[in-house]
PDB file of C-alpha atoms in Angstrom:
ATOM      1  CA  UNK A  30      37.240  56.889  30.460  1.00 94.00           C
ATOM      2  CA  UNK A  31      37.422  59.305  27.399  1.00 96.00           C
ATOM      3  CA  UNK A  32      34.111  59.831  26.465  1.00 98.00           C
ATOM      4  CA  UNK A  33      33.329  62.833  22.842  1.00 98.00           C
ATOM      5  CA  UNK A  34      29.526  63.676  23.150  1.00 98.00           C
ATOM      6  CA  UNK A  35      27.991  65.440  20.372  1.00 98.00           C
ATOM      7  CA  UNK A  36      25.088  67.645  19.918  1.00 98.00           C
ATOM      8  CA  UNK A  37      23.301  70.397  17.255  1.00 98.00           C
ATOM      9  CA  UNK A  38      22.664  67.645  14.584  1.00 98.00           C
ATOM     10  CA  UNK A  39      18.966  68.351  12.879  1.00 98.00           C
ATOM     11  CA  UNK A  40      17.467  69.167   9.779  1.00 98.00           C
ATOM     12  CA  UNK A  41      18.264  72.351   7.886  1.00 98.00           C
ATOM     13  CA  UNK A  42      17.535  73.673   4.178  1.00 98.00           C
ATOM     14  CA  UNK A  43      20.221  73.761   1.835  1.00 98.00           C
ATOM     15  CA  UNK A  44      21.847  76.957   1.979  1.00 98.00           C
ATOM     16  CA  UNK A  45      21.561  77.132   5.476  1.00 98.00           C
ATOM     17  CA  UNK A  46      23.964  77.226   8.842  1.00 98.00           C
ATOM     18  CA  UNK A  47      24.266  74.352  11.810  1.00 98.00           C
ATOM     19  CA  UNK A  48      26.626  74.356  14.586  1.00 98.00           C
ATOM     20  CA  UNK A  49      27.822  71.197  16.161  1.00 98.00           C
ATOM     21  CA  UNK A  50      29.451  70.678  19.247  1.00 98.00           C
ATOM     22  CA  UNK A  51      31.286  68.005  21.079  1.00 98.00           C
ATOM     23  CA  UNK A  52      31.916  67.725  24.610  1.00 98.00           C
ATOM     24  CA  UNK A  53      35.521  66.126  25.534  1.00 98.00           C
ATOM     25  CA  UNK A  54      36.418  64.123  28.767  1.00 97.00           C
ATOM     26  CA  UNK A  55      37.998  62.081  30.334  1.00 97.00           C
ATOM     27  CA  UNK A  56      41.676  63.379  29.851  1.00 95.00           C
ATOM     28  CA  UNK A  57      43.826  66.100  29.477  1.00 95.00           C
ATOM     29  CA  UNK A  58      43.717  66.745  25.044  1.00 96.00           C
ATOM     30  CA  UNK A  59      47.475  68.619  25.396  1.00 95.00           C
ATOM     31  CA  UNK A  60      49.279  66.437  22.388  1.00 96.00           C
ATOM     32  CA  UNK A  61      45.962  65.508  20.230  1.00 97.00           C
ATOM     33  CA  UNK A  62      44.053  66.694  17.203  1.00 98.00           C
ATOM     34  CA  UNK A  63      40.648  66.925  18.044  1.00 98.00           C
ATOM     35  CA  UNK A  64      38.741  65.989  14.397  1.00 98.00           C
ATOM     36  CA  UNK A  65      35.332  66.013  12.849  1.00 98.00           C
ATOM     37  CA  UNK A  66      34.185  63.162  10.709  1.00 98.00           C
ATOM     38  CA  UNK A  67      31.137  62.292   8.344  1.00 98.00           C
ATOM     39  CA  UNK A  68      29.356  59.331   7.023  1.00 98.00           C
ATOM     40  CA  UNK A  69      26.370  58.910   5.124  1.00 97.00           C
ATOM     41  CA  UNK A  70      24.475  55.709   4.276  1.00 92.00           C
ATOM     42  CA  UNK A  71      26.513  53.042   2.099  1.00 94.00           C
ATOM     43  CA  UNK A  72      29.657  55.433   2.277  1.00 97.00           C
ATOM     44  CA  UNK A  73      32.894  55.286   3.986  1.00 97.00           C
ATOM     45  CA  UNK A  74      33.688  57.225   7.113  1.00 97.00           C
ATOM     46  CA  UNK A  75      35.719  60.732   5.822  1.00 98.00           C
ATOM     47  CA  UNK A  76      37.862  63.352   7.372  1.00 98.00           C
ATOM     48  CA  UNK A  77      36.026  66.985   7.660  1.00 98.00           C
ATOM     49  CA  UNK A  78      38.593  69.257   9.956  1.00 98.00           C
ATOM     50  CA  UNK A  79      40.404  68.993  12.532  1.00 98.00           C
ATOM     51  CA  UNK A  80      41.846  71.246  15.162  1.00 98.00           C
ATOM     52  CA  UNK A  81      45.629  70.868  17.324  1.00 98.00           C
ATOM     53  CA  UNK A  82      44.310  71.378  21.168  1.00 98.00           C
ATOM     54  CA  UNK A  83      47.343  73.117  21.518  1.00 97.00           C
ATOM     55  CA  UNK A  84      48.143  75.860  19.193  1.00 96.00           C
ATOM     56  CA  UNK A  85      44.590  75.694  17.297  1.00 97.00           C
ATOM     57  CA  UNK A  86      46.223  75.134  13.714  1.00 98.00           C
ATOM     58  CA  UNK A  87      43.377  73.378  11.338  1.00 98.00           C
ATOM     59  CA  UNK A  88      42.857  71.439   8.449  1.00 98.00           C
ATOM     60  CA  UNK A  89      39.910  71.023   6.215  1.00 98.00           C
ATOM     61  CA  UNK A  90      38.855  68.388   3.277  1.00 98.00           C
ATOM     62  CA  UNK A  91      38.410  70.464   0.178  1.00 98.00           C
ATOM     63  CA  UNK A  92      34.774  69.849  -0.092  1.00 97.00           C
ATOM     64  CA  UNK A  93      34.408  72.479   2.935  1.00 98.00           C
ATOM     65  CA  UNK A  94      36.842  74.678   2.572  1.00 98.00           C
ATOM     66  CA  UNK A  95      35.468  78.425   3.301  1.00 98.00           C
ATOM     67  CA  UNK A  96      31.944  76.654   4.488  1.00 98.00           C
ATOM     68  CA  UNK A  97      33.084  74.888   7.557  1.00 98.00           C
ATOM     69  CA  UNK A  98      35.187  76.419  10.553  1.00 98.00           C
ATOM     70  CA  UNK A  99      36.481  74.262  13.114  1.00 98.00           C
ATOM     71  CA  UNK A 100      37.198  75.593  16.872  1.00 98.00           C
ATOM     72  CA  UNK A 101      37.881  74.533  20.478  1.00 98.00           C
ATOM     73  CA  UNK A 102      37.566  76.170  23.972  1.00 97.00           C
ATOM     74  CA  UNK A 103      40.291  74.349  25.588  1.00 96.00           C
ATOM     75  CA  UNK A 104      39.004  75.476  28.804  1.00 96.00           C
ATOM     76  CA  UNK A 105      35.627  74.446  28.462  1.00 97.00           C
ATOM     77  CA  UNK A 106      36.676  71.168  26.980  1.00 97.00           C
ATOM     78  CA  UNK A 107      34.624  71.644  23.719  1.00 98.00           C
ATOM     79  CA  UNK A 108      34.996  71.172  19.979  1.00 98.00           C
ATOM     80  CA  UNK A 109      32.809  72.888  17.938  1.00 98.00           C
ATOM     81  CA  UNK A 110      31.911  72.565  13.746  1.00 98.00           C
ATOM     82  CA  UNK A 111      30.569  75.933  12.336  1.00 98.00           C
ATOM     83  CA  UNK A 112      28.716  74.839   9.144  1.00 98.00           C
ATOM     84  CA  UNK A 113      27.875  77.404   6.900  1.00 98.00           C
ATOM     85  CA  UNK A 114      26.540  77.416   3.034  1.00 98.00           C
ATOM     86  CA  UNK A 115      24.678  73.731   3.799  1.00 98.00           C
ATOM     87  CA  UNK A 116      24.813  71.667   0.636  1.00 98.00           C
ATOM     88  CA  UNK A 117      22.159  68.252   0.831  1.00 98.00           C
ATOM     89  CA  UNK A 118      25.507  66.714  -0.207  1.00 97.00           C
ATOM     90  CA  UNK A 119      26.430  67.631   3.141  1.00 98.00           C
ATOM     91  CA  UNK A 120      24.344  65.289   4.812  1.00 98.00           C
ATOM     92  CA  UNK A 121      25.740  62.909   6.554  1.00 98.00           C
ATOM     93  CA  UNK A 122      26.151  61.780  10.720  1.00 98.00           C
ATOM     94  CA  UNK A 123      29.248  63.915  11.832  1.00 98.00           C
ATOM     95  CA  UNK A 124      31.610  62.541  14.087  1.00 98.00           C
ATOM     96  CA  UNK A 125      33.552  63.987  16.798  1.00 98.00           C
ATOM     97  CA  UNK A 126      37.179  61.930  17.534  1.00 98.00           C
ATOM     98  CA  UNK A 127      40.739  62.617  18.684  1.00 98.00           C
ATOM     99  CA  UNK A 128      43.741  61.695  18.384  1.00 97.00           C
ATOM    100  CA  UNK A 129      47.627  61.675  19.257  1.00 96.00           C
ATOM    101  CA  UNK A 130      49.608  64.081  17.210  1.00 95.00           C
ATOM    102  CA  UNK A 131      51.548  61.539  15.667  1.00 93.00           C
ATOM    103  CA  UNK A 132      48.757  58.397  15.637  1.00 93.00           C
ATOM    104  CA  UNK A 133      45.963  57.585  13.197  1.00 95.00           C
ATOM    105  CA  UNK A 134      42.526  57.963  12.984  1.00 97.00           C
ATOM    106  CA  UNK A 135      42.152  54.745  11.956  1.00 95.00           C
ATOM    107  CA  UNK A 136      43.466  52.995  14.734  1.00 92.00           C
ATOM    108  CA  UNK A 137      41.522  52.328  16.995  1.00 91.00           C
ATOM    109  CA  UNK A 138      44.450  52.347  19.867  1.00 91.00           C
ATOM    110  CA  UNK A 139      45.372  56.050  19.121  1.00 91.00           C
ATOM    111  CA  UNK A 140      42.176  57.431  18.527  1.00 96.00           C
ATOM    112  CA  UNK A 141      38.631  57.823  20.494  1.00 97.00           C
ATOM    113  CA  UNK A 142      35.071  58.216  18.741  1.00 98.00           C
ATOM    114  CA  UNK A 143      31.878  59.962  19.280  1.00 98.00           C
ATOM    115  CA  UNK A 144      28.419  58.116  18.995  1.00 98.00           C
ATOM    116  CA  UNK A 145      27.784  60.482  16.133  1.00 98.00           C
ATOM    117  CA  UNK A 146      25.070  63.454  15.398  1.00 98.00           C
ATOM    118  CA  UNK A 147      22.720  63.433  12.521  1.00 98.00           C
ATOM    119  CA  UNK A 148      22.797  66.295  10.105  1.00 98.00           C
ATOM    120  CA  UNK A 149      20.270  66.523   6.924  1.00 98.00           C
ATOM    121  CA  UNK A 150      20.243  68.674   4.810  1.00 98.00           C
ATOM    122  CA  UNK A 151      16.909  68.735   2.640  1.00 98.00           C
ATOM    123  CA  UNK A 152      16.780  70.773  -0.916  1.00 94.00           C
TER     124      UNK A 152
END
């Protein structure tokens, strides 16, 4: 079974760094996005970054742009989320997911989830 496990959530002042990571199994990620997500209490579920497991090409919401880097070690099997510049806006529990090139997040047939990792960031 796919399982995404991910770790290096705490609690961090504003203006400082985290690094998450997220350990991928369970298949062979050739073909998929690999994808960091955040929610915070009484808020919907949002994109972050995401990385192509092939190739490494990324993506970022605006809100992170320059702050955040996203990376893999394919061989390894790891994702990783580089946060840098912490806002307390920022805090949130960060998902770690994947997908098929050409499927959705959103469904839940073409994508897999992480149980989440808690990141606060206190002013």
């Amino acid at each position: 079974q796919v399982q995404l496990v991910e770790s290096g959530g705490g609690l961090v002042q504003a203006g400082g760094s985290l690094r998450l990571s997220c350990a991928a199994s369970g298949r062979t990620f050739s073909g998929y996005f690999m994808g960091w997500f955040r929610q915070a209490p009484g808020k919907e579920r949002e994109f972050v970054a995401r990385i192509a497991w092939s190739g490494g090409s990324t993506a970022y919401v605006d809100d992170v742009k320059g702050r955040f880097t996203i990376s893999r070690d394919n061989a390894k099997n790891m994702v990783y989320l580089q946060m840098n510049s912490l806002k307390p806006e920022d805090t949130a529990v960060y998902y770690c997911a994947a997908k098929r090139l050409s499927g959705s997040w959103w469904n839940g047939n073409d994508s897999y989830w992480g149980q989440g990792t808690l990141v606060t960031v206190s002013s």
